[in-house]
C-alpha cells in the first residue's frame, strides 16, 4: 500500500533531492513557501522548504531502500520503530495551510509550550484544531503533526479561535 514516507535530507539539498526523485519516477512532496530574505544590499522574496531537511515520498514500504539510495537523502524518519508516515489528512492540512497564504513557520516539537487546545471557527482554515501558544505577545495557532518531528505555527487573529 502506498503511503507518504518521511525522509531526512542533507542540509539545503531538498530541491535537488526532489528533482532527482521525480526524474526517477517517484511521487515526492516538498512543501515550499515564499519568504522575504534580506541581504545587505537588497530584499527579495525567495521560495524555501516549509520543513528544512525533510521530503515526503509516496510509495510502498518495500521501495524505501531504493529511495534511500537517492543522492542527498540521509535516512528515513522512524516513529515507534517503524518508518514515519505523513497521513493523508496531514498532507491535505499542509496543502490547505500553503493555499491559505498565511505566514507559516515550521518548528520542532521541543519548542512547543503547553497551552489550550483550540479550533479555528472561521476563514479558509475553519475546522482545524491545534494548540495555542503565546510568543512575544502575539497569538499563534499551532498544529502538531504527530507522525514526524515537526509542527506548523500560523499567526492568526485570536477572534478566529475557540477553545475546545
Tab-separated table of C-alpha atoms in Angstrom:
chain	number	residue	atom	x	y	z
A	1	UNK	CA	0.000	0.000	0.000
A	2	UNK	CA	1.364	3.412	-0.960
A	3	UNK	CA	1.889	5.984	1.790
A	4	UNK	CA	3.717	9.300	2.272
A	5	UNK	CA	7.025	8.276	3.893
A	6	UNK	CA	9.196	10.910	5.578
A	7	UNK	CA	12.889	11.245	4.716
A	8	UNK	CA	15.648	13.446	6.093
A	9	UNK	CA	17.912	15.144	3.549
A	10	UNK	CA	21.324	16.719	3.777
A	11	UNK	CA	21.164	20.383	4.693
A	12	UNK	CA	19.920	22.560	1.792
A	13	UNK	CA	19.579	19.554	-0.547
A	14	UNK	CA	15.766	19.374	-0.506
A	15	UNK	CA	15.191	20.816	-4.012
A	16	UNK	CA	17.931	18.694	-5.600
A	17	UNK	CA	16.572	15.543	-3.939
A	18	UNK	CA	13.037	16.441	-5.097
A	19	UNK	CA	14.261	16.830	-8.713
A	20	UNK	CA	16.139	13.507	-8.664
A	21	UNK	CA	13.201	11.634	-7.120
A	22	UNK	CA	10.664	12.981	-9.624
A	23	UNK	CA	13.057	12.382	-12.529
A	24	UNK	CA	13.340	8.748	-11.344
A	25	UNK	CA	9.551	8.337	-11.344
A	26	UNK	CA	8.803	8.786	-7.642
A	27	UNK	CA	5.955	10.978	-6.420
A	28	UNK	CA	7.595	13.403	-4.000
A	29	UNK	CA	6.168	16.212	-1.880
A	30	UNK	CA	8.293	19.193	-0.897
A	31	UNK	CA	6.080	21.889	0.662
A	32	UNK	CA	7.525	25.303	-0.222
A	33	UNK	CA	6.661	28.807	0.909
A	34	UNK	CA	7.740	32.278	-0.160
A	35	UNK	CA	9.585	34.338	2.429
A	36	UNK	CA	11.262	37.729	2.319
A	37	UNK	CA	15.049	37.434	2.632
A	38	UNK	CA	17.201	40.464	3.297
A	39	UNK	CA	20.787	40.872	2.237
A	40	UNK	CA	22.969	43.896	2.925
A	41	UNK	CA	22.056	45.472	-0.426
A	42	UNK	CA	18.525	44.224	-1.180
A	43	UNK	CA	15.390	42.365	-0.172
A	44	UNK	CA	13.966	39.530	-2.221
A	45	UNK	CA	11.112	37.026	-1.976
A	46	UNK	CA	12.502	33.515	-2.217
A	47	UNK	CA	10.907	30.083	-2.086
A	48	UNK	CA	12.149	27.901	0.766
A	49	UNK	CA	11.111	24.487	2.123
A	50	UNK	CA	8.496	24.644	4.881
A	51	UNK	CA	10.299	21.829	6.727
A	52	UNK	CA	14.078	22.151	6.495
A	53	UNK	CA	15.779	18.873	5.518
A	54	UNK	CA	12.513	16.908	5.133
A	55	UNK	CA	10.973	15.444	2.000
A	56	UNK	CA	7.978	13.139	1.602
A	57	UNK	CA	7.757	10.287	-0.907
A	58	UNK	CA	4.529	8.484	-1.858
A	59	UNK	CA	5.318	4.812	-2.369
A	60	UNK	CA	5.268	1.372	-0.752
A	61	UNK	CA	7.375	0.399	2.244
A	62	UNK	CA	9.321	-2.020	0.032
A	63	UNK	CA	10.709	0.924	-2.006
A	64	UNK	CA	12.336	2.636	1.000
A	65	UNK	CA	15.774	1.010	0.391
A	66	UNK	CA	15.682	2.220	-3.241
A	67	UNK	CA	14.634	5.738	-2.176
A	68	UNK	CA	17.456	5.825	0.399
A	69	UNK	CA	19.974	5.400	-2.442
A	70	UNK	CA	18.954	8.809	-3.817
A	71	UNK	CA	21.887	11.238	-3.514
A	72	UNK	CA	21.149	13.776	-0.783
A	73	UNK	CA	18.822	11.593	1.307
A	74	UNK	CA	20.401	10.831	4.679
A	75	UNK	CA	17.846	8.475	6.249
A	76	UNK	CA	14.156	7.749	6.632
A	77	UNK	CA	12.468	9.121	9.734
A	78	UNK	CA	11.187	6.466	12.104
A	79	UNK	CA	8.311	6.647	14.595
A	80	UNK	CA	7.824	3.834	17.136
A	81	UNK	CA	10.498	1.807	15.314
A	82	UNK	CA	8.557	1.953	12.016
A	83	UNK	CA	9.014	4.256	9.034
A	84	UNK	CA	7.255	7.561	9.776
A	85	UNK	CA	4.213	8.261	7.623
A	86	UNK	CA	2.594	11.567	6.744
A	87	UNK	CA	-1.084	10.647	6.826
A	88	UNK	CA	-3.371	11.777	4.015
A	89	UNK	CA	-5.203	14.078	6.446
A	90	UNK	CA	-1.907	15.785	7.365
A	91	UNK	CA	-0.890	16.035	3.702
A	92	UNK	CA	-4.208	17.776	2.967
A	93	UNK	CA	-3.775	20.024	6.002
A	94	UNK	CA	-0.311	21.181	4.891
A	95	UNK	CA	-1.673	21.970	1.426
A	96	UNK	CA	-4.574	23.930	2.952
A	97	UNK	CA	-2.136	25.964	5.025
A	98	UNK	CA	0.017	26.701	1.984
A	99	UNK	CA	-3.009	27.674	-0.125
A	100	UNK	CA	-4.292	29.989	2.639
A	101	UNK	CA	-1.411	32.398	2.052
A	102	UNK	CA	-0.819	32.785	5.793
A	103	UNK	CA	2.753	33.027	7.036
A	104	UNK	CA	3.901	29.593	8.176
A	105	UNK	CA	6.861	28.718	10.335
A	106	UNK	CA	7.931	25.145	10.980
A	107	UNK	CA	9.110	24.387	14.468
A	108	UNK	CA	10.481	21.379	16.284
A	109	UNK	CA	8.468	19.645	18.989
A	110	UNK	CA	10.708	20.719	21.929
A	111	UNK	CA	9.987	24.400	21.102
A	112	UNK	CA	6.263	23.984	21.852
A	113	UNK	CA	4.764	25.436	25.023
A	114	UNK	CA	1.781	23.822	26.671
A	115	UNK	CA	-1.480	25.668	26.067
A	116	UNK	CA	-5.152	25.449	25.320
A	117	UNK	CA	-6.458	23.260	22.536
A	118	UNK	CA	-8.319	25.436	20.053
A	119	UNK	CA	-10.354	25.205	16.879
A	120	UNK	CA	-10.440	27.739	14.031
A	121	UNK	CA	-14.053	28.885	13.724
A	122	UNK	CA	-13.902	30.977	10.539
A	123	UNK	CA	-11.904	31.567	7.375
A	124	UNK	CA	-10.159	29.240	4.949
A	125	UNK	CA	-8.779	27.099	7.797
A	126	UNK	CA	-12.169	26.679	9.535
A	127	UNK	CA	-12.474	23.426	11.477
A	128	UNK	CA	-8.752	22.816	12.003
A	129	UNK	CA	-7.762	22.026	15.580
A	130	UNK	CA	-4.454	22.637	17.283
A	131	UNK	CA	-2.739	24.155	20.264
A	132	UNK	CA	-2.458	27.848	21.127
A	133	UNK	CA	0.815	29.347	22.368
A	134	UNK	CA	1.713	32.930	23.216
A	135	UNK	CA	5.032	34.183	21.835
A	136	UNK	CA	6.148	37.821	22.109
A	137	UNK	CA	2.586	38.935	22.936
A	138	UNK	CA	1.240	37.518	19.646
A	139	UNK	CA	-1.230	34.664	19.392
A	140	UNK	CA	-0.079	31.714	17.298
A	141	UNK	CA	-2.133	28.735	16.230
A	142	UNK	CA	-0.058	25.559	16.440
A	143	UNK	CA	-0.862	22.325	14.621
A	144	UNK	CA	1.209	19.363	15.779
A	145	UNK	CA	1.733	16.684	13.130
A	146	UNK	CA	2.389	13.606	15.256
A	147	UNK	CA	3.734	11.259	12.613
A	148	UNK	CA	7.050	13.049	12.286
A	149	UNK	CA	9.142	15.513	14.273
A	150	UNK	CA	7.549	18.743	13.114
A	151	UNK	CA	4.777	21.224	13.650
A	152	UNK	CA	3.356	24.210	11.870
A	153	UNK	CA	2.846	27.580	13.552
A	154	UNK	CA	0.457	30.091	11.994
A	155	UNK	CA	-0.188	33.668	13.150
A	156	UNK	CA	-3.958	34.212	13.452
A	157	UNK	CA	-6.353	36.765	14.875
A	158	UNK	CA	-7.441	35.374	18.277
A	159	UNK	CA	-11.076	36.179	17.366
A	160	UNK	CA	-10.929	33.286	14.865
A	161	UNK	CA	-10.220	30.759	17.627
A	162	UNK	CA	-12.479	28.858	20.009
A	163	UNK	CA	-11.328	26.790	22.994
A	164	UNK	CA	-12.241	23.096	22.795
